[in-house]
């Protein structure tokens, strides 16, 4: 957090010295993105806060924690495949989940399916690629997410 | 300012209802409600202090990265370098997956191979730089590095499979019908 603040401040100063106008437009972009994100994020974060208050920590640990095994992957994969959460909201949400006992490999399956698999956006995708290509891509991507999660689970402890 | 409220009216209504829910939870001593308010305020404080930093980085990135250099190389189809250019192009994008399809269509029209189109889609979904900065911020460098390094060979394999399976019959539409 502190390092990030220092790096950002330094880059901002360097950028400003080289080109003040560009830097100001960068700050404008930042402000606009922040204001666009905030209203979307508040309901999602509250929903997560509510679910976490409702579920006992042991349940999260059991179904999505370190030793949840394939159950955790499938729950996370299914959720990620149907959810339509923009990445800017998904990562803060994932951060909260990790703090509450969801394991990193399970999060990686959730994030990967969220980004690569889109069941609800299939009708859009098929307009570009056709059904056959779209469905194949989505199935392969789901398998990829489980593969990445498994590799994460195996490697996480050693690193 | 007015249009901002108009655009986000549902979110604002939901936020308002949340407030009422928390208020009543305190009045009637509803534990789950009180706990969710506490969970929520912890995470929202963290977000608000953290997000502006990341957005400033993304903004700086947006104004300083020369996109034209990469776009010059998009016609290339063979060799390792064409994969690198595809990945670089994808890394500089932002937005949801369905935003990548029109770009993929444009690439296909320009003669990009099936393999490279799906490498673009794969890199777009897993390696966008603005998203990586978010990922590092909220899930840590170790997670982000590991996930990215593991994702890269996986989506390249998917692209190769797609090329093998659909290479000859592959065609794309402009998405309008």
Short mmCIF file of N, CA and C in Angstrom, two decimals, chain A residues 2-158:
data_model
loop_
_atom_site.label_atom_id
_atom_site.label_comp_id
_atom_site.label_asym_id
_atom_site.label_seq_id
_atom_site.Cartn_x
_atom_site.Cartn_y
_atom_site.Cartn_z
N UNK A 2 1.82 1.31 0.96
CA UNK A 2 2.71 2.47 1.04
C UNK A 2 3.61 2.54 -0.19
N UNK A 3 4.11 1.35 -0.60
CA UNK A 3 4.98 1.30 -1.78
C UNK A 3 4.22 1.79 -3.00
N UNK A 4 2.97 1.31 -3.12
CA UNK A 4 2.14 1.72 -4.26
C UNK A 4 1.95 3.24 -4.28
N UNK A 5 1.72 3.81 -3.10
CA UNK A 5 1.52 5.26 -3.01
C UNK A 5 2.78 6.00 -3.44
N UNK A 6 3.94 5.50 -2.99
CA UNK A 6 5.21 6.16 -3.33
C UNK A 6 5.48 6.05 -4.84
N UNK A 7 5.29 4.84 -5.38
CA UNK A 7 5.53 4.63 -6.82
C UNK A 7 4.61 5.53 -7.64
N UNK A 8 3.32 5.56 -7.26
CA UNK A 8 2.37 6.39 -8.00
C UNK A 8 2.78 7.86 -7.95
N UNK A 9 3.15 8.34 -6.77
CA UNK A 9 3.54 9.74 -6.62
C UNK A 9 4.77 10.05 -7.47
N UNK A 10 5.77 9.17 -7.45
CA UNK A 10 6.98 9.38 -8.23
C UNK A 10 6.68 9.45 -9.72
N UNK A 11 5.90 8.47 -10.21
CA UNK A 11 5.57 8.43 -11.63
C UNK A 11 4.79 9.68 -12.04
N UNK A 12 3.91 10.11 -11.14
CA UNK A 12 3.11 11.29 -11.40
C UNK A 12 4.00 12.52 -11.55
N UNK A 13 4.98 12.64 -10.66
CA UNK A 13 5.90 13.79 -10.72
C UNK A 13 6.74 13.75 -11.99
N UNK A 14 7.29 12.56 -12.31
CA UNK A 14 8.10 12.41 -13.53
C UNK A 14 7.28 12.77 -14.76
N UNK A 15 6.06 12.20 -14.81
CA UNK A 15 5.17 12.46 -15.94
C UNK A 15 4.87 13.95 -16.07
N UNK A 16 4.67 14.60 -14.92
CA UNK A 16 4.34 16.02 -14.92
C UNK A 16 5.50 16.86 -15.45
N UNK A 17 6.73 16.47 -15.06
CA UNK A 17 7.90 17.21 -15.53
C UNK A 17 8.03 17.10 -17.05
N UNK A 18 7.77 15.89 -17.60
CA UNK A 18 7.91 15.69 -19.03
C UNK A 18 6.79 16.35 -19.82
N UNK A 19 5.57 16.21 -19.32
CA UNK A 19 4.44 16.73 -20.09
C UNK A 19 3.24 16.98 -19.18
N UNK A 20 3.03 18.25 -18.86
CA UNK A 20 1.99 18.59 -17.90
C UNK A 20 0.58 18.33 -18.44
N UNK A 21 0.36 18.65 -19.71
CA UNK A 21 -0.99 18.45 -20.27
C UNK A 21 -1.38 16.97 -20.27
N UNK A 22 -0.42 16.13 -20.71
CA UNK A 22 -0.69 14.70 -20.73
C UNK A 22 -1.02 14.20 -19.33
N UNK A 23 -0.28 14.70 -18.35
CA UNK A 23 -0.48 14.26 -16.97
C UNK A 23 -1.86 14.65 -16.47
N UNK A 24 -2.28 15.88 -16.83
CA UNK A 24 -3.60 16.31 -16.39
C UNK A 24 -4.69 15.45 -17.03
N UNK A 25 -4.51 15.11 -18.31
CA UNK A 25 -5.53 14.27 -18.93
C UNK A 25 -5.51 12.86 -18.32
N UNK A 26 -4.32 12.40 -17.87
CA UNK A 26 -4.26 11.12 -17.16
C UNK A 26 -5.06 11.17 -15.87
N UNK A 27 -4.94 12.28 -15.15
CA UNK A 27 -5.68 12.44 -13.90
C UNK A 27 -7.18 12.51 -14.16
N UNK A 28 -7.55 13.15 -15.28
CA UNK A 28 -8.97 13.20 -15.66
C UNK A 28 -9.50 11.80 -15.91
N UNK A 29 -8.72 10.99 -16.67
CA UNK A 29 -9.13 9.61 -16.95
C UNK A 29 -9.31 8.86 -15.64
N UNK A 30 -8.35 9.04 -14.72
CA UNK A 30 -8.41 8.35 -13.43
C UNK A 30 -9.68 8.73 -12.66
N UNK A 31 -9.97 10.01 -12.61
CA UNK A 31 -11.14 10.48 -11.86
C UNK A 31 -12.43 9.92 -12.48
N UNK A 32 -12.48 9.96 -13.82
CA UNK A 32 -13.69 9.47 -14.48
C UNK A 32 -13.90 7.98 -14.20
N UNK A 33 -12.82 7.20 -14.30
CA UNK A 33 -12.94 5.77 -14.04
C UNK A 33 -13.38 5.51 -12.61
N UNK A 34 -12.82 6.27 -11.69
CA UNK A 34 -13.15 6.08 -10.28
C UNK A 34 -14.63 6.38 -10.02
N UNK A 35 -15.10 7.49 -10.58
CA UNK A 35 -16.51 7.86 -10.37
C UNK A 35 -17.46 6.88 -11.05
N UNK A 36 -17.03 6.30 -12.18
CA UNK A 36 -17.88 5.32 -12.83
C UNK A 36 -17.95 4.01 -12.06
N UNK A 37 -16.85 3.70 -11.41
CA UNK A 37 -16.79 2.41 -10.71
C UNK A 37 -17.55 2.43 -9.38
N UNK A 38 -17.42 3.53 -8.68
CA UNK A 38 -17.92 3.60 -7.30
C UNK A 38 -19.38 3.15 -7.13
N UNK A 39 -20.32 3.71 -7.92
CA UNK A 39 -21.71 3.28 -7.71
C UNK A 39 -21.94 1.81 -8.00
N UNK A 40 -21.16 1.23 -8.94
CA UNK A 40 -21.32 -0.21 -9.22
C UNK A 40 -20.78 -1.04 -8.08
N UNK A 41 -19.74 -0.51 -7.44
CA UNK A 41 -19.05 -1.33 -6.48
C UNK A 41 -19.75 -1.40 -5.14
N UNK A 42 -20.40 -0.32 -4.75
CA UNK A 42 -21.04 -0.29 -3.44
C UNK A 42 -22.06 -1.43 -3.26
N UNK A 43 -23.01 -1.62 -4.19
CA UNK A 43 -23.95 -2.73 -3.99
C UNK A 43 -23.27 -4.10 -3.96
N UNK A 44 -22.28 -4.31 -4.84
CA UNK A 44 -21.61 -5.61 -4.88
C UNK A 44 -20.89 -5.88 -3.55
N UNK A 45 -20.16 -4.88 -3.07
CA UNK A 45 -19.44 -5.06 -1.80
C UNK A 45 -20.40 -5.29 -0.65
N UNK A 46 -21.54 -4.61 -0.68
CA UNK A 46 -22.50 -4.82 0.40
C UNK A 46 -23.09 -6.22 0.33
N UNK A 47 -23.38 -6.67 -0.88
CA UNK A 47 -23.91 -8.02 -1.06
C UNK A 47 -22.93 -9.06 -0.51
N UNK A 48 -21.64 -8.90 -0.86
CA UNK A 48 -20.61 -9.81 -0.36
C UNK A 48 -20.54 -9.73 1.17
N UNK A 49 -20.58 -8.51 1.70
CA UNK A 49 -20.53 -8.33 3.16
C UNK A 49 -21.69 -9.05 3.83
N UNK A 50 -22.87 -8.98 3.21
CA UNK A 50 -24.06 -9.63 3.75
C UNK A 50 -23.92 -11.15 3.72
N UNK A 51 -23.48 -11.68 2.56
CA UNK A 51 -23.29 -13.13 2.44
C UNK A 51 -22.28 -13.62 3.47
N UNK A 52 -21.18 -12.85 3.64
CA UNK A 52 -20.14 -13.26 4.59
C UNK A 52 -20.66 -13.22 6.02
N UNK A 53 -21.58 -12.27 6.30
CA UNK A 53 -22.14 -12.19 7.65
C UNK A 53 -23.11 -13.35 7.89
N UNK A 54 -23.74 -13.79 6.80
CA UNK A 54 -24.74 -14.85 6.88
C UNK A 54 -24.09 -16.23 7.05
N UNK A 55 -23.01 -16.45 6.28
CA UNK A 55 -22.35 -17.75 6.30
C UNK A 55 -21.37 -17.83 7.46
N UNK A 56 -21.39 -18.93 8.20
CA UNK A 56 -20.34 -19.10 9.21
C UNK A 56 -18.99 -19.30 8.52
N UNK A 57 -17.90 -18.73 9.08
CA UNK A 57 -16.58 -18.85 8.47
C UNK A 57 -16.20 -20.30 8.18
N UNK A 58 -16.69 -21.24 9.01
CA UNK A 58 -16.33 -22.65 8.79
C UNK A 58 -16.88 -23.14 7.46
N UNK A 59 -18.06 -22.65 7.08
CA UNK A 59 -18.67 -23.10 5.83
C UNK A 59 -17.85 -22.64 4.64
N UNK A 60 -17.37 -21.38 4.69
CA UNK A 60 -16.54 -20.85 3.61
C UNK A 60 -15.26 -21.67 3.52
N UNK A 61 -14.66 -21.90 4.69
CA UNK A 61 -13.43 -22.68 4.77
C UNK A 61 -13.64 -24.07 4.15
N UNK A 62 -14.81 -24.67 4.46
CA UNK A 62 -15.05 -26.04 4.03
C UNK A 62 -15.28 -26.12 2.51
N UNK A 63 -16.09 -25.19 1.97
CA UNK A 63 -16.45 -25.31 0.56
C UNK A 63 -15.52 -24.57 -0.39
N UNK A 64 -14.84 -23.53 0.11
CA UNK A 64 -13.98 -22.77 -0.80
C UNK A 64 -12.59 -22.52 -0.24
N UNK A 65 -12.26 -23.18 0.84
CA UNK A 65 -10.97 -22.95 1.49
C UNK A 65 -9.86 -23.83 0.94
N UNK A 66 -8.75 -23.84 1.67
CA UNK A 66 -7.53 -24.54 1.27
C UNK A 66 -7.78 -26.01 0.92
N UNK A 67 -8.64 -26.69 1.68
CA UNK A 67 -8.82 -28.12 1.48
C UNK A 67 -10.16 -28.47 0.86
N UNK A 68 -10.75 -27.50 0.13
CA UNK A 68 -12.07 -27.76 -0.44
C UNK A 68 -11.99 -28.66 -1.67
N UNK A 69 -10.77 -28.81 -2.23
CA UNK A 69 -10.57 -29.72 -3.36
C UNK A 69 -11.42 -29.34 -4.56
N UNK A 70 -11.93 -30.37 -5.25
CA UNK A 70 -12.63 -30.16 -6.51
C UNK A 70 -13.97 -29.43 -6.29
N UNK A 71 -14.59 -29.62 -5.11
CA UNK A 71 -15.86 -28.92 -4.82
C UNK A 71 -15.68 -27.41 -4.96
N UNK A 72 -14.64 -26.91 -4.34
CA UNK A 72 -14.37 -25.48 -4.38
C UNK A 72 -14.17 -24.99 -5.80
N UNK A 73 -13.42 -25.78 -6.60
CA UNK A 73 -13.17 -25.40 -7.99
C UNK A 73 -14.47 -25.34 -8.79
N UNK A 74 -15.33 -26.36 -8.57
CA UNK A 74 -16.56 -26.41 -9.36
C UNK A 74 -17.51 -25.28 -8.97
N UNK A 75 -17.62 -25.00 -7.65
CA UNK A 75 -18.47 -23.90 -7.20
C UNK A 75 -17.96 -22.59 -7.80
N UNK A 76 -16.64 -22.36 -7.67
CA UNK A 76 -16.04 -21.11 -8.18
C UNK A 76 -16.16 -21.03 -9.69
N UNK A 77 -15.94 -22.16 -10.38
CA UNK A 77 -16.01 -22.19 -11.84
C UNK A 77 -17.41 -21.90 -12.34
N UNK A 78 -18.41 -22.51 -11.68
CA UNK A 78 -19.80 -22.29 -12.09
C UNK A 78 -20.17 -20.82 -11.86
N UNK A 79 -19.80 -20.29 -10.70
CA UNK A 79 -20.12 -18.89 -10.39
C UNK A 79 -19.45 -17.96 -11.41
N UNK A 80 -18.18 -18.22 -11.69
CA UNK A 80 -17.44 -17.36 -12.62
C UNK A 80 -17.97 -17.44 -14.05
N UNK A 81 -18.51 -18.62 -14.43
CA UNK A 81 -19.00 -18.79 -15.81
C UNK A 81 -20.28 -18.02 -16.06
N UNK A 82 -21.14 -17.93 -15.05
CA UNK A 82 -22.41 -17.23 -15.28
C UNK A 82 -22.37 -15.76 -14.87
N UNK A 83 -21.48 -15.42 -13.93
CA UNK A 83 -21.48 -14.04 -13.41
C UNK A 83 -21.09 -13.05 -14.49
N UNK A 84 -21.63 -11.86 -14.41
CA UNK A 84 -21.29 -10.78 -15.33
C UNK A 84 -20.73 -9.62 -14.52
N UNK A 85 -19.62 -9.86 -13.85
CA UNK A 85 -19.05 -8.81 -13.00
C UNK A 85 -17.84 -8.23 -13.72
N UNK A 86 -17.79 -6.90 -13.88
CA UNK A 86 -16.59 -6.34 -14.51
C UNK A 86 -15.36 -6.57 -13.64
N UNK A 87 -14.21 -6.72 -14.30
CA UNK A 87 -12.98 -7.01 -13.58
C UNK A 87 -12.66 -6.02 -12.48
N UNK A 88 -12.99 -4.74 -12.74
CA UNK A 88 -12.68 -3.71 -11.74
C UNK A 88 -13.44 -3.94 -10.44
N UNK A 89 -14.59 -4.62 -10.53
CA UNK A 89 -15.34 -4.95 -9.32
C UNK A 89 -14.92 -6.31 -8.79
N UNK A 90 -14.57 -7.22 -9.74
CA UNK A 90 -14.26 -8.59 -9.35
C UNK A 90 -13.02 -8.69 -8.46
N UNK A 91 -11.98 -7.91 -8.76
CA UNK A 91 -10.75 -8.04 -7.98
C UNK A 91 -10.91 -7.54 -6.54
N UNK A 92 -11.52 -6.37 -6.33
CA UNK A 92 -11.78 -5.98 -4.94
C UNK A 92 -12.60 -7.04 -4.19
N UNK A 93 -13.59 -7.59 -4.90
CA UNK A 93 -14.44 -8.63 -4.31
C UNK A 93 -13.61 -9.87 -3.95
N UNK A 94 -12.73 -10.27 -4.87
CA UNK A 94 -11.86 -11.42 -4.63
C UNK A 94 -10.96 -11.17 -3.43
N UNK A 95 -10.51 -9.92 -3.29
CA UNK A 95 -9.67 -9.57 -2.15
C UNK A 95 -10.40 -9.79 -0.83
N UNK A 96 -11.67 -9.39 -0.79
CA UNK A 96 -12.47 -9.59 0.42
C UNK A 96 -12.66 -11.08 0.69
N UNK A 97 -12.92 -11.86 -0.37
CA UNK A 97 -13.14 -13.30 -0.22
C UNK A 97 -11.89 -14.00 0.34
N UNK A 98 -10.72 -13.60 -0.18
CA UNK A 98 -9.47 -14.21 0.30
C UNK A 98 -9.28 -13.94 1.79
N UNK A 99 -9.59 -12.71 2.20
CA UNK A 99 -9.45 -12.36 3.62
C UNK A 99 -10.38 -13.19 4.50
N UNK A 100 -11.47 -13.67 3.90
CA UNK A 100 -12.43 -14.44 4.67
C UNK A 100 -12.28 -15.95 4.48
N UNK A 101 -11.12 -16.38 4.03
CA UNK A 101 -10.85 -17.81 4.05
C UNK A 101 -10.95 -18.55 2.73
N UNK A 102 -11.33 -17.87 1.64
CA UNK A 102 -11.35 -18.54 0.35
C UNK A 102 -9.91 -18.68 -0.13
N UNK A 103 -9.55 -19.88 -0.63
CA UNK A 103 -8.14 -20.11 -0.97
C UNK A 103 -7.78 -19.46 -2.31
N UNK A 104 -6.49 -19.17 -2.50
CA UNK A 104 -6.02 -18.53 -3.73
C UNK A 104 -6.30 -19.38 -4.98
N UNK A 105 -6.05 -20.71 -4.96
CA UNK A 105 -6.38 -21.49 -6.17
C UNK A 105 -7.86 -21.40 -6.53
N UNK A 106 -8.75 -21.44 -5.54
CA UNK A 106 -10.18 -21.31 -5.82
C UNK A 106 -10.48 -19.95 -6.45
N UNK A 107 -9.85 -18.90 -5.91
CA UNK A 107 -10.02 -17.56 -6.48
C UNK A 107 -9.52 -17.53 -7.93
N UNK A 108 -8.42 -18.24 -8.21
CA UNK A 108 -7.89 -18.21 -9.58
C UNK A 108 -8.88 -18.86 -10.55
N UNK A 109 -9.58 -19.91 -10.10
CA UNK A 109 -10.60 -20.53 -10.96
C UNK A 109 -11.75 -19.56 -11.19
N UNK A 110 -12.16 -18.88 -10.12
CA UNK A 110 -13.24 -17.91 -10.23
C UNK A 110 -12.88 -16.78 -11.21
N UNK A 111 -11.69 -16.20 -11.01
CA UNK A 111 -11.25 -15.10 -11.85
C UNK A 111 -11.11 -15.54 -13.32
N UNK A 112 -10.50 -16.72 -13.51
CA UNK A 112 -10.25 -17.17 -14.89
C UNK A 112 -11.57 -17.45 -15.62
N UNK A 113 -12.51 -18.13 -14.96
CA UNK A 113 -13.78 -18.40 -15.64
C UNK A 113 -14.54 -17.09 -15.85
N UNK A 114 -14.45 -16.20 -14.86
CA UNK A 114 -15.14 -14.92 -15.00
C UNK A 114 -14.69 -14.19 -16.25
N UNK A 115 -13.36 -14.24 -16.50
CA UNK A 115 -12.81 -13.52 -17.63
C UNK A 115 -12.96 -14.29 -18.94
N UNK A 116 -12.75 -15.61 -18.92
CA UNK A 116 -12.67 -16.37 -20.18
C UNK A 116 -13.96 -17.04 -20.60
N UNK A 117 -14.80 -17.41 -19.63
CA UNK A 117 -16.02 -18.13 -19.96
C UNK A 117 -17.19 -17.18 -19.77
N UNK A 118 -18.07 -17.11 -20.77
CA UNK A 118 -19.23 -16.25 -20.63
C UNK A 118 -20.47 -16.95 -21.14
N UNK A 119 -21.19 -17.62 -20.23
CA UNK A 119 -22.39 -18.34 -20.68
C UNK A 119 -23.48 -17.35 -21.06
N UNK A 120 -23.63 -16.30 -20.27
CA UNK A 120 -24.68 -15.33 -20.57
C UNK A 120 -24.35 -14.47 -21.79
N UNK A 121 -23.05 -14.38 -22.12
CA UNK A 121 -22.69 -13.59 -23.29
C UNK A 121 -22.52 -14.46 -24.54
N UNK A 122 -22.82 -15.77 -24.42
CA UNK A 122 -22.74 -16.66 -25.59
C UNK A 122 -23.55 -16.15 -26.79
N UNK A 123 -24.77 -15.65 -26.57
CA UNK A 123 -25.52 -15.12 -27.72
C UNK A 123 -24.79 -14.00 -28.45
N UNK A 124 -24.01 -13.19 -27.71
CA UNK A 124 -23.22 -12.14 -28.38
C UNK A 124 -22.05 -12.77 -29.12
N UNK A 125 -21.38 -13.70 -28.44
CA UNK A 125 -20.19 -14.33 -29.02
C UNK A 125 -20.53 -15.07 -30.31
N UNK A 126 -21.69 -15.76 -30.30
CA UNK A 126 -22.00 -16.56 -31.49
C UNK A 126 -22.30 -15.68 -32.70
N UNK A 127 -22.67 -14.44 -32.47
CA UNK A 127 -22.88 -13.53 -33.60
C UNK A 127 -21.57 -13.26 -34.34
N UNK A 128 -20.46 -13.36 -33.63
CA UNK A 128 -19.16 -13.14 -34.27
C UNK A 128 -18.56 -14.43 -34.80
N UNK A 129 -18.63 -15.51 -33.98
CA UNK A 129 -17.91 -16.74 -34.31
C UNK A 129 -18.81 -17.88 -34.77
N UNK A 130 -20.12 -17.78 -34.56
CA UNK A 130 -21.01 -18.93 -34.78
C UNK A 130 -21.05 -19.81 -33.54
N UNK A 131 -22.09 -20.66 -33.43
CA UNK A 131 -22.27 -21.47 -32.21
C UNK A 131 -21.13 -22.43 -31.98
N UNK A 132 -20.72 -23.15 -33.03
CA UNK A 132 -19.76 -24.24 -32.86
C UNK A 132 -18.44 -23.73 -32.25
N UNK A 133 -17.91 -22.68 -32.85
CA UNK A 133 -16.64 -22.12 -32.38
C UNK A 133 -16.81 -21.56 -30.97
N UNK A 134 -17.91 -20.83 -30.74
CA UNK A 134 -18.12 -20.20 -29.43
C UNK A 134 -18.21 -21.23 -28.32
N UNK A 135 -19.02 -22.28 -28.55
CA UNK A 135 -19.21 -23.29 -27.50
C UNK A 135 -17.89 -24.02 -27.24
N UNK A 136 -17.17 -24.36 -28.32
CA UNK A 136 -15.88 -25.03 -28.15
C UNK A 136 -14.94 -24.15 -27.33
N UNK A 137 -14.88 -22.87 -27.68
CA UNK A 137 -13.98 -21.96 -26.96
C UNK A 137 -14.34 -21.89 -25.47
N UNK A 138 -15.64 -21.84 -25.18
CA UNK A 138 -16.05 -21.75 -23.78
C UNK A 138 -15.75 -23.02 -23.00
N UNK A 139 -15.97 -24.18 -23.63
CA UNK A 139 -15.68 -25.45 -22.94
C UNK A 139 -14.18 -25.57 -22.68
N UNK A 140 -13.38 -25.27 -23.71
CA UNK A 140 -11.92 -25.34 -23.54
C UNK A 140 -11.46 -24.37 -22.45
N UNK A 141 -12.09 -23.19 -22.41
CA UNK A 141 -11.69 -22.20 -21.41
C UNK A 141 -12.04 -22.65 -20.00
N UNK A 142 -13.19 -23.32 -19.85
CA UNK A 142 -13.56 -23.84 -18.53
C UNK A 142 -12.53 -24.88 -18.07
N UNK A 143 -12.19 -25.78 -18.98
CA UNK A 143 -11.17 -26.79 -18.66
C UNK A 143 -9.85 -26.10 -18.31
N UNK A 144 -9.53 -25.03 -19.05
CA UNK A 144 -8.29 -24.29 -18.79
C UNK A 144 -8.30 -23.71 -17.38
N UNK A 145 -9.45 -23.17 -16.96
CA UNK A 145 -9.55 -22.56 -15.62
C UNK A 145 -9.29 -23.60 -14.54
N UNK A 146 -9.88 -24.80 -14.71
CA UNK A 146 -9.68 -25.86 -13.72
C UNK A 146 -8.21 -26.28 -13.71
N UNK A 147 -7.60 -26.35 -14.91
CA UNK A 147 -6.17 -26.70 -15.01
C UNK A 147 -5.31 -25.67 -14.28
N UNK A 148 -5.60 -24.40 -14.54
CA UNK A 148 -4.81 -23.33 -13.91
C UNK A 148 -4.98 -23.40 -12.38
N UNK A 149 -6.23 -23.62 -11.93
CA UNK A 149 -6.48 -23.74 -10.49
C UNK A 149 -5.71 -24.90 -9.86
N UNK A 150 -5.71 -26.04 -10.56
CA UNK A 150 -5.00 -27.22 -10.04
C UNK A 150 -3.51 -26.93 -9.94
N UNK A 151 -2.95 -26.34 -11.01
CA UNK A 151 -1.52 -26.01 -11.00
C UNK A 151 -1.21 -25.01 -9.88
N UNK A 152 -2.11 -24.04 -9.69
CA UNK A 152 -1.96 -23.08 -8.59
C UNK A 152 -1.90 -23.79 -7.25
N UNK A 153 -2.85 -24.73 -7.05
CA UNK A 153 -2.93 -25.44 -5.78
C UNK A 153 -1.66 -26.23 -5.51
N UNK A 154 -1.10 -26.84 -6.58
CA UNK A 154 0.12 -27.62 -6.41
C UNK A 154 1.33 -26.74 -6.12
N UNK A 155 1.38 -25.58 -6.80
CA UNK A 155 2.57 -24.73 -6.69
C UNK A 155 2.53 -23.79 -5.49
N UNK A 156 1.33 -23.40 -5.04
CA UNK A 156 1.18 -22.35 -4.05
C UNK A 156 2.00 -22.57 -2.80
N UNK A 157 2.00 -23.81 -2.32
CA UNK A 157 2.69 -24.11 -1.05
C UNK A 157 4.20 -24.01 -1.15
N UNK A 158 4.73 -24.25 -2.38
CA UNK A 158 6.18 -24.29 -2.51
C UNK A 158 6.79 -22.91 -2.73
#
